[in-house]
Amino acid sequence: MENYLSLFETYNVPEAFWVNIQLSFWAAIWALIIGTVLALFRISPIPSLQWFGAAYVNIFRNTPLTIILAFGFLGLFSVMQINLAGELDVSLFRIAIVGLSLYHAAFVCEAIRSGVNTVPIGQAEAARAIGLSFLPAARLIILPQAFRGAIAPLGNVLIALIKNSTVAAAGSVATEASGLMKTMIEFRSDLVIPIFLTFALGFVILVIPIGLLTTWASRKLAVAR
Amino acid sequence: MTSEPRPATPASTGSPLVSLKHVNKHFGELHVLRDINLEVARGEVVVVIGPSGSGKSTLCRAINRLETIDDGEITIDGKVLPAEGKALAKLRADVGMVFQSFNLFAHKSILENVTLGPVKVKGMKSGEAKDLAMSLLKRVGVDNQAQKLPAQLSGGQQQRVAIARALAMQPKVMLFDEPTSALDPEMINEVLDAMVSLAKEGMTMIVVTHEMGFARRAADRVIFMADGQIVEQATPEEFFTNPQSERARDFLGKILSH
């Protein structure tokens, strides 16, 4: 036990988790923005935008996240010299956020589209009938109802995003939790299983409230019809 | 309610408010609108009846382009219906629509349902829109429900709100697509009464309905459709007492026999 507790003196586990929380937070915001725009494209009356939305979703949803994040580090950062900040670690952190955002935006788009499918077609027809064009109708009538119908699937995307933030190690964000776990296992091979369990438990604690919250919110905010 | 018909507005005076010329539409193989020609004068109340699948709903929805047409021309107040975009939205604002399934905005209060159009489409100030909405809600008898959500109202109340929502745009013409077909029997009359009083105030109306009583009470003209065609048109009196076509006689025989 003393052995185990000594781990926390040597390694700053909460700080590593804090990196994942920050990665997840920013990636969630950007994924929500990009995903909403993509969903608008997919339900828009303009064929080229529909095509773009569909192409984006199919490309990013079907590419492994590891490859996207490795490309961010090796392709964007190393080869193309795209630098998002002065300091190296901040730049890598931001590139990881870009990769996580682009990847999860595809899933956000599909979650919102599933929410749009919960909105009866008559709502859009009524909006058009009073003279609203596509964007105002989407903003005022369709999306507010679609989001409320999409809370549970969006929650699932957020849960996946938090866990997937560990893949940022592939983008050389070595300070995040799974990176620290690897280091700890390397130096404390006597405690492999306790170390595993510690990180597993850490993620469970992070994720469980989100599941509870989205289940509660999707009931609370459901649109009565 | 009196059964006295309103003075019929002759379609020949002035330009027609709504005009359809050689309108055709297909749903795949099915020819749902066959060479439809129709003119509706200002202030005229036209009731469209016919068996299900005759194209009457499609006709109604085509007039504000919720359904596209394959060829022909539809004009509202002299302007050809635009294909898409802002111009279409602008024209739709002049055409009120009441749906079979009410289609009130489910996440907005009754009051917001009525003020949304005037504020967001016409740029009316919210205080002014609220006054307008409350007066319209009062007129259809649901002003005491203004703060509720649509799902908390009965079908008849929801449909009356839908009429108020359409009226709030101060439309030139109102389209009713089977407005009472989704209602429980005891709620049908409250909606029909609102429509009759609207007709008496001189609103131009195109009403697709199965309510023959309404046609008798409020219509200037009855149009009978079957298989995508206008088979017959006449005053309600003429149509119900002396239908000319075999199809209309057959239809009336089926619905008026009990």
Coordinates of C-alpha atoms in Angstrom, one line a residue:
Chain A
M1 CA 0.0 0.0 0.0
E2 CA 2.8 2.4 0.9
N3 CA 4.4 1.4 -2.3
Y4 CA 1.3 2.3 -4.2
L5 CA 0.9 5.6 -2.5
S6 CA 4.5 6.5 -3.2
L7 CA 3.5 6.6 -6.9
F8 CA 1.5 9.7 -6.4
E9 CA 4.5 11.5 -4.8
T10 CA 6.6 10.7 -7.8
Y11 CA 4.0 11.2 -10.5
N12 CA 1.4 13.9 -10.8
V13 CA -1.6 11.9 -11.8
P14 CA -4.3 14.6 -11.3
E15 CA -2.3 16.9 -13.5
A16 CA -2.2 14.3 -16.3
F17 CA -6.0 13.9 -16.1
W18 CA -6.3 17.7 -16.1
V19 CA -4.6 17.7 -19.6
N20 CA -7.2 15.2 -20.8
I21 CA -10.0 17.3 -19.4
Q22 CA -8.7 20.4 -21.1
L23 CA -8.2 18.5 -24.4
S24 CA -11.8 17.2 -24.1
F25 CA -13.2 20.5 -23.2
W26 CA -11.8 22.5 -26.1
A27 CA -12.3 19.6 -28.6
A28 CA -15.9 19.3 -27.5
I29 CA -16.7 22.9 -28.1
W30 CA -15.0 22.9 -31.5
A31 CA -16.6 19.6 -32.5
L32 CA -20.0 20.9 -31.5
I33 CA -19.5 24.0 -33.6
I34 CA -18.1 22.2 -36.7
G35 CA -20.6 19.4 -36.3
T36 CA -23.6 21.8 -36.2
V37 CA -22.4 23.5 -39.3
L38 CA -22.0 20.1 -41.0
A39 CA -25.4 19.0 -39.9
L40 CA -26.8 22.3 -41.4
F41 CA -25.0 21.5 -44.7
R42 CA -26.5 18.0 -44.7
I43 CA -30.1 19.2 -44.2
S44 CA -29.7 22.3 -46.5
P45 CA -31.5 22.5 -49.8
I46 CA -28.2 23.1 -51.6
P47 CA -26.8 19.9 -53.2
S48 CA -23.1 20.9 -53.1
L49 CA -23.3 21.6 -49.4
Q50 CA -25.1 18.3 -48.8
W51 CA -22.4 16.6 -50.8
F52 CA -19.6 18.3 -48.8
G53 CA -21.3 17.4 -45.4
A54 CA -21.7 13.7 -46.5
A55 CA -18.1 13.5 -47.8
Y56 CA -16.7 15.0 -44.6
V57 CA -18.6 12.7 -42.3
N58 CA -17.7 9.6 -44.3
I59 CA -14.0 10.5 -44.5
F60 CA -13.5 11.5 -40.8
R61 CA -15.9 8.9 -39.3
N62 CA -14.1 6.1 -41.2
T63 CA -10.5 7.1 -40.5
P64 CA -8.9 5.8 -37.3
L65 CA -8.4 8.6 -34.8
T66 CA -4.8 7.4 -34.2
I67 CA -4.0 8.1 -37.9
I68 CA -5.6 11.6 -37.8
L69 CA -3.7 12.6 -34.6
A70 CA -0.4 11.1 -35.9
F71 CA -0.9 13.0 -39.2
G72 CA -1.5 16.2 -37.1
F73 CA 1.9 15.7 -35.5
L74 CA 3.9 14.2 -38.3
G75 CA 2.2 15.8 -41.3
L76 CA 0.9 19.2 -40.2
F77 CA 3.5 20.0 -37.5
S78 CA 6.8 18.3 -38.6
V79 CA 6.5 18.3 -42.4
M80 CA 4.3 21.2 -43.2
Q81 CA 5.6 23.3 -40.3
I82 CA 2.2 24.4 -39.2
N83 CA 2.8 25.9 -35.8
L84 CA -0.2 26.9 -33.6
A85 CA 1.8 28.4 -30.8
G86 CA 5.2 29.7 -29.8
E87 CA 6.0 26.9 -27.4
L88 CA 6.4 23.3 -28.7
D89 CA 4.1 21.7 -26.1
V90 CA 1.3 24.2 -26.5
S91 CA 1.5 23.8 -30.3
L92 CA 1.2 20.0 -30.0
F93 CA -1.6 20.4 -27.6
R94 CA -3.5 22.6 -30.0
I95 CA -2.9 20.4 -32.9
A96 CA -4.3 17.5 -30.9
I97 CA -7.4 19.6 -30.2
V98 CA -7.7 20.2 -34.0
G99 CA -7.5 16.5 -34.7
L100 CA -9.9 15.5 -31.9
S101 CA -12.4 18.3 -33.1
L102 CA -12.3 17.4 -36.7
Y103 CA -12.8 13.7 -36.0
H104 CA -15.6 14.1 -33.4
A105 CA -17.4 16.7 -35.5
A106 CA -18.4 13.9 -37.9
F107 CA -20.1 12.1 -35.0
V108 CA -21.6 15.3 -33.6
C109 CA -23.1 15.9 -37.1
E110 CA -24.7 12.5 -37.2
A111 CA -26.0 12.9 -33.6
I112 CA -27.6 16.2 -34.5
R113 CA -29.0 14.7 -37.7
S114 CA -30.6 12.0 -35.6
G115 CA -32.1 14.8 -33.6
V116 CA -33.4 16.5 -36.7
N117 CA -35.1 13.2 -37.5
T118 CA -37.1 13.5 -34.2
V119 CA -38.6 16.8 -35.5
P120 CA -41.7 16.1 -37.5
I121 CA -41.7 17.4 -41.1
G122 CA -44.7 19.6 -40.3
Q123 CA -42.5 21.8 -38.1
A124 CA -40.4 22.7 -41.1
E125 CA -43.4 23.1 -43.3
A126 CA -45.1 25.5 -40.8
A127 CA -41.8 27.5 -40.5
R128 CA -41.6 27.8 -44.3
A129 CA -45.3 28.6 -44.6
I130 CA -45.0 31.7 -42.4
G131 CA -42.2 33.0 -44.6
L132 CA -39.0 31.8 -42.9
S133 CA -36.2 30.9 -45.3
F134 CA -33.9 27.9 -44.6
L135 CA -31.4 29.4 -42.1
P136 CA -33.9 31.2 -39.8
A137 CA -36.2 28.1 -40.0
A138 CA -33.2 25.9 -39.0
R139 CA -32.0 28.3 -36.3
L140 CA -35.4 29.1 -34.7
I141 CA -37.5 26.0 -35.2
I142 CA -35.5 22.9 -36.3
L143 CA -32.2 23.0 -34.5
P144 CA -33.6 23.9 -31.0
Q145 CA -35.9 20.9 -31.2
A146 CA -33.2 18.7 -32.8
F147 CA -30.6 19.5 -30.0
R148 CA -33.2 18.5 -27.4
G149 CA -33.8 15.2 -29.2
A150 CA -30.0 14.7 -29.7
I151 CA -28.9 15.1 -26.1
A152 CA -28.4 11.4 -25.5
P153 CA -26.4 10.7 -28.7
L154 CA -24.4 13.9 -28.1
G155 CA -23.6 12.7 -24.6
N156 CA -22.3 9.4 -26.1
V157 CA -20.1 11.4 -28.5
L158 CA -18.7 13.4 -25.5
I159 CA -18.0 10.2 -23.5
A160 CA -16.2 8.8 -26.5
L161 CA -14.3 12.1 -26.9
I162 CA -13.1 12.1 -23.3
K163 CA -11.8 8.5 -23.6
N164 CA -10.4 9.2 -27.1
S165 CA -8.4 12.1 -25.7
T166 CA -5.9 9.5 -24.5
V167 CA -5.1 9.0 -28.2
A168 CA -3.5 12.4 -28.1
A169 CA -0.4 10.5 -27.0
A170 CA -0.2 9.5 -30.6
G171 CA 0.1 13.3 -31.4
S172 CA 2.9 13.5 -28.9
V173 CA 1.0 15.2 -26.1
A174 CA 3.0 13.1 -23.7
T175 CA 1.7 14.9 -20.6
E176 CA -1.9 13.4 -20.9
A177 CA -3.0 10.5 -18.7
S178 CA -2.3 7.5 -20.9
G179 CA 1.2 8.9 -21.7
L180 CA 1.9 9.3 -18.0
M181 CA 0.5 5.7 -17.4
K182 CA 3.1 4.4 -19.9
T183 CA 5.9 6.2 -18.2
M184 CA 4.8 4.9 -14.8
I185 CA 4.5 1.3 -16.0
E186 CA 8.0 1.6 -17.5
F187 CA 9.6 2.6 -14.2
R188 CA 7.3 0.8 -11.7
S189 CA 6.8 -2.6 -13.3
D190 CA 6.1 -4.0 -9.9
L191 CA 2.8 -2.1 -9.8
V192 CA 1.5 -2.6 -13.3
I193 CA -2.0 -3.8 -12.3
P194 CA -2.6 -1.1 -9.7
I195 CA -1.5 1.6 -12.2
F196 CA -3.9 0.3 -14.8
L197 CA -6.7 0.2 -12.3
T198 CA -5.9 3.8 -11.2
F199 CA -6.2 5.2 -14.7
A200 CA -9.3 3.1 -15.5
L201 CA -11.0 4.3 -12.4
G202 CA -10.0 7.9 -13.2
F203 CA -11.8 7.8 -16.5
V204 CA -14.8 6.0 -15.1
I205 CA -15.1 8.8 -12.5
L206 CA -14.8 11.4 -15.2
V207 CA -17.4 9.8 -17.5
I208 CA -20.1 8.5 -15.2
P209 CA -21.5 12.0 -14.3
I210 CA -21.8 12.8 -18.0
G211 CA -23.9 9.7 -18.7
L212 CA -26.1 10.5 -15.7
L213 CA -26.4 14.2 -16.7
T214 CA -27.3 13.6 -20.3
T215 CA -29.9 10.9 -19.4
W216 CA -31.5 13.4 -17.0
A217 CA -31.3 16.3 -19.4
S218 CA -32.7 14.4 -22.3
R219 CA -35.8 13.5 -20.2
K220 CA -36.1 17.0 -18.7
L221 CA -35.7 18.8 -22.0
A222 CA -37.7 16.5 -24.2
V223 CA -40.1 18.4 -26.5
A224 CA -43.7 17.5 -25.6
R225 CA -45.7 16.7 -28.7
Chain B
M1 CA -75.1 30.6 -37.5
T2 CA -77.1 31.8 -40.5
S3 CA -77.2 29.6 -43.6
E4 CA -77.5 32.6 -45.8
P5 CA -74.7 32.6 -48.4
R6 CA -72.3 35.5 -48.6
P7 CA -72.7 37.7 -51.6
A8 CA -70.7 35.9 -54.2
T9 CA -67.7 37.9 -55.5
P10 CA -67.7 37.7 -59.3
A11 CA -64.4 36.3 -60.4
S12 CA -64.4 38.7 -63.3
T13 CA -63.9 41.9 -61.4
G14 CA -60.2 42.9 -61.1
S15 CA -57.3 40.5 -61.4
P16 CA -57.6 37.2 -59.6
L17 CA -55.7 36.9 -56.3
V18 CA -54.7 33.3 -56.9
S19 CA -54.4 31.9 -60.4
L20 CA -53.3 28.5 -61.6
K21 CA -52.7 27.9 -65.3
H22 CA -52.2 24.4 -66.8
V23 CA -50.6 23.1 -63.6
N24 CA -49.4 19.5 -63.7
K25 CA -47.7 17.4 -61.1
H26 CA -46.6 13.8 -61.0
F27 CA -45.6 11.6 -58.0
G28 CA -43.5 9.1 -59.9
E29 CA -46.0 7.4 -62.2
L30 CA -49.0 9.0 -60.6
H31 CA -50.4 12.1 -62.3
V32 CA -51.7 13.9 -59.2
L33 CA -52.6 17.2 -60.8
R34 CA -53.8 17.2 -64.3
D35 CA -53.9 20.5 -66.2
I36 CA -55.4 22.4 -63.3
N37 CA -56.8 25.8 -64.2
L38 CA -58.3 27.9 -61.3
E39 CA -58.8 31.5 -60.5
V40 CA -59.7 32.7 -57.0
A41 CA -61.0 36.3 -56.7
R42 CA -60.3 38.6 -53.8
G43 CA -62.6 37.9 -50.9
E44 CA -63.8 34.6 -52.4
V45 CA -64.1 31.5 -50.4
V46 CA -63.4 28.3 -52.4
V47 CA -64.0 24.9 -50.9
V48 CA -62.2 22.0 -52.5
I49 CA -63.8 18.6 -52.0
G50 CA -63.3 15.2 -53.5
P51 CA -62.4 11.6 -52.6
S52 CA -59.0 10.9 -51.0
G53 CA -56.2 10.7 -53.4
S54 CA -57.9 13.1 -55.8
G55 CA -55.1 15.6 -55.5
K56 CA -56.9 18.3 -53.5
S57 CA -54.3 18.5 -50.7
T58 CA -51.5 18.6 -53.2
L59 CA -53.3 21.4 -55.0
C60 CA -53.6 23.3 -51.7
R61 CA -49.9 22.7 -50.8
A62 CA -48.7 23.7 -54.4
I63 CA -50.2 27.2 -53.9
N64 CA -47.5 28.1 -51.4
R65 CA -45.0 25.7 -53.0
L66 CA -44.8 23.2 -50.2
E67 CA -45.2 20.9 -53.2
T68 CA -43.3 21.8 -56.4
I69 CA -45.1 21.5 -59.7
D70 CA -43.8 20.0 -62.9
D71 CA -45.2 22.6 -65.3
G72 CA -47.8 25.3 -65.5
E73 CA -47.9 28.6 -63.6
I74 CA -49.1 29.7 -60.3
T75 CA -49.5 33.4 -59.5
I76 CA -50.4 35.1 -56.2
D77 CA -51.6 38.7 -56.6
G78 CA -50.1 38.8 -60.1
K79 CA -46.7 37.5 -59.0
V80 CA -45.5 34.2 -60.3
L81 CA -44.4 31.9 -57.5
P82 CA -40.6 31.9 -57.3
A83 CA -38.7 28.6 -57.3
E84 CA -36.7 29.0 -54.2
G85 CA -34.9 31.4 -51.8
K86 CA -35.8 34.8 -50.3
A87 CA -38.4 35.7 -52.9
L88 CA -40.3 32.5 -52.2
A89 CA -40.1 33.1 -48.5
K90 CA -41.4 36.6 -49.0
L91 CA -44.4 35.4 -51.1
R92 CA -45.2 32.7 -48.6
A93 CA -45.5 35.3 -45.9
D94 CA -48.5 36.6 -47.8
V95 CA -50.1 33.2 -47.9
G96 CA -51.4 31.8 -44.6
M97 CA -51.5 28.0 -44.2
V98 CA -53.4 25.9 -41.7
F99 CA -52.4 22.2 -41.7
Q100 CA -54.3 19.1 -40.8
S101 CA -51.9 18.3 -38.0
F102 CA -51.7 21.9 -36.6
N103 CA -47.9 22.0 -36.7
L104 CA -47.6 24.5 -33.9
F105 CA -43.9 25.0 -33.0
A106 CA -43.7 22.4 -30.2
H107 CA -40.9 24.1 -28.2
K108 CA -42.5 27.6 -28.2
S109 CA -45.4 29.0 -26.1
I110 CA -48.7 29.7 -27.8
L111 CA -47.9 33.4 -27.7
E112 CA -44.4 32.9 -29.2
N113 CA -46.0 30.7 -31.9
V114 CA -48.1 33.7 -33.0
T115 CA -45.5 36.4 -32.6
L116 CA -42.6 34.6 -34.3
G117 CA -43.6 35.3 -37.9
P118 CA -44.4 39.0 -37.4
V119 CA -41.1 39.6 -35.5
K120 CA -38.7 37.4 -37.5
V121 CA -40.2 37.7 -41.0
K122 CA -41.7 41.2 -40.9
G123 CA -39.4 42.8 -38.4
M124 CA -42.3 44.0 -36.2
K125 CA -41.3 45.2 -32.7
S126 CA -41.9 42.6 -30.1
G127 CA -44.4 44.7 -28.0
E128 CA -46.4 45.4 -31.1
A129 CA -46.4 41.8 -32.2
K130 CA -47.5 40.7 -28.7
D131 CA -50.5 43.0 -28.8
L132 CA -51.4 41.8 -32.3
A133 CA -51.0 38.1 -31.1
M134 CA -53.1 38.6 -28.0
S135 CA -55.9 40.3 -30.0
L136 CA -55.8 37.4 -32.6
L137 CA -55.8 34.8 -29.8
K138 CA -58.7 36.5 -28.2
R139 CA -60.5 36.5 -31.5
V140 CA -60.2 32.7 -31.8
G141 CA -60.9 32.3 -28.1
V142 CA -57.6 31.0 -26.7
D143 CA -56.1 34.1 -25.3
N144 CA -56.2 32.6 -21.8
Q145 CA -53.8 29.8 -22.9
A146 CA -51.1 32.2 -24.2
Q147 CA -48.3 31.1 -21.9
K148 CA -48.8 27.3 -22.4
L149 CA -47.0 25.0 -24.7
P150 CA -48.9 23.5 -27.7
A151 CA -48.9 20.0 -26.2
Q152 CA -50.9 21.3 -23.2
L153 CA -53.8 22.4 -25.5
S154 CA -56.6 20.3 -27.0
G155 CA -56.6 19.7 -30.8
G156 CA -59.3 22.2 -31.4
Q157 CA -57.5 24.9 -29.4
Q158 CA -54.2 24.1 -31.2
Q159 CA -55.9 24.5 -34.5
R160 CA -57.4 27.8 -33.5
V161 CA -53.9 29.0 -32.5
A162 CA -52.7 27.8 -35.9
I163 CA -55.3 30.0 -37.5
A164 CA -54.2 33.0 -35.3
R165 CA -50.5 32.3 -36.2
A166 CA -51.4 32.4 -39.9
L167 CA -53.5 35.6 -39.5
A168 CA -50.7 37.3 -37.6
M169 CA -48.8 37.6 -40.9
Q170 CA -51.8 39.5 -42.4
P171 CA -51.9 37.2 -45.4
K172 CA -53.7 38.0 -48.6
V173 CA -55.1 34.5 -48.8
M174 CA -55.5 31.6 -46.4
L175 CA -55.1 28.0 -47.3
F176 CA -56.7 25.3 -45.2
D177 CA -55.5 21.8 -45.8
E178 CA -58.1 19.5 -44.1
P179 CA -58.1 21.6 -40.9
T180 CA -60.6 19.5 -39.0
S181 CA -59.6 16.0 -40.2
A182 CA -57.4 15.3 -37.2
L183 CA -59.9 16.6 -34.6
D184 CA -62.2 14.8 -32.3
P185 CA -65.8 15.4 -33.3
E186 CA -66.7 17.7 -30.5
M187 CA -63.9 20.0 -31.4
I188 CA -64.6 20.4 -35.1
N189 CA -67.2 23.1 -34.7
E190 CA -65.1 25.5 -32.7
V191 CA -62.6 25.5 -35.6
L192 CA -65.2 25.7 -38.2
D193 CA -66.9 28.6 -36.4
A194 CA -63.5 30.5 -36.4
M195 CA -63.3 29.8 -40.2
V196 CA -66.8 30.9 -40.9
S197 CA -66.3 34.2 -39.1
L198 CA -63.1 34.7 -41.0
A199 CA -64.9 34.1 -44.3
K200 CA -67.6 36.6 -43.3
E201 CA -64.9 39.2 -42.7
G202 CA -64.0 38.9 -46.3
M203 CA -60.8 36.8 -46.1
T204 CA -59.9 35.1 -49.4
M205 CA -59.8 31.4 -48.5
I206 CA -59.1 28.1 -50.2
V207 CA -60.3 25.3 -48.0
V208 CA -59.8 21.6 -48.6
T209 CA -62.3 19.8 -46.3
H210 CA -64.7 17.0 -45.9
E211 CA -67.1 19.3 -43.9
M212 CA -70.0 19.7 -46.3
G213 CA -71.7 21.9 -43.7
F214 CA -68.9 24.4 -43.8
A215 CA -69.1 24.4 -47.6
R216 CA -72.8 25.2 -47.5
R217 CA -72.4 27.8 -44.8
A218 CA -69.4 29.7 -46.0
A219 CA -68.3 28.8 -49.6
D220 CA -68.9 31.0 -52.6
R221 CA -67.8 28.2 -54.8
V222 CA -67.3 24.5 -54.5
I223 CA -64.7 22.7 -56.5
F224 CA -65.0 19.0 -56.9
M225 CA -61.8 17.1 -57.7
A226 CA -61.3 13.5 -58.7
D227 CA -58.2 11.8 -60.1
G228 CA -56.2 15.0 -60.2
Q229 CA -58.7 16.9 -62.2
I230 CA -61.2 19.6 -61.5
V231 CA -64.4 17.8 -62.5
E232 CA -67.0 20.3 -61.5
Q233 CA -67.3 23.7 -60.0
A234 CA -70.5 25.5 -58.9
T235 CA -72.1 27.4 -56.1
P236 CA -72.7 25.2 -53.0
E237 CA -76.4 25.4 -53.6
E238 CA -76.1 24.2 -57.2
F239 CA -73.4 21.6 -56.4
F240 CA -75.2 19.9 -53.5
T241 CA -78.7 19.9 -55.0
N242 CA -77.9 19.3 -58.7
P243 CA -74.4 17.9 -59.3
Q244 CA -73.7 17.7 -63.0
S245 CA -71.1 14.9 -63.2
E246 CA -71.5 11.2 -62.5
R247 CA -68.4 11.3 -60.3
A248 CA -69.8 14.1 -58.1
R249 CA -73.2 12.4 -57.8
D250 CA -71.5 9.2 -56.8
F251 CA -69.3 11.0 -54.2
L252 CA -72.2 12.9 -52.7
G253 CA -74.3 9.8 -52.6
K254 CA -71.6 8.1 -50.5
I255 CA -71.1 10.9 -48.0
L256 CA -74.5 12.4 -47.7
S257 CA -76.5 9.2 -47.3
H258 CA -76.1 9.1 -43.5

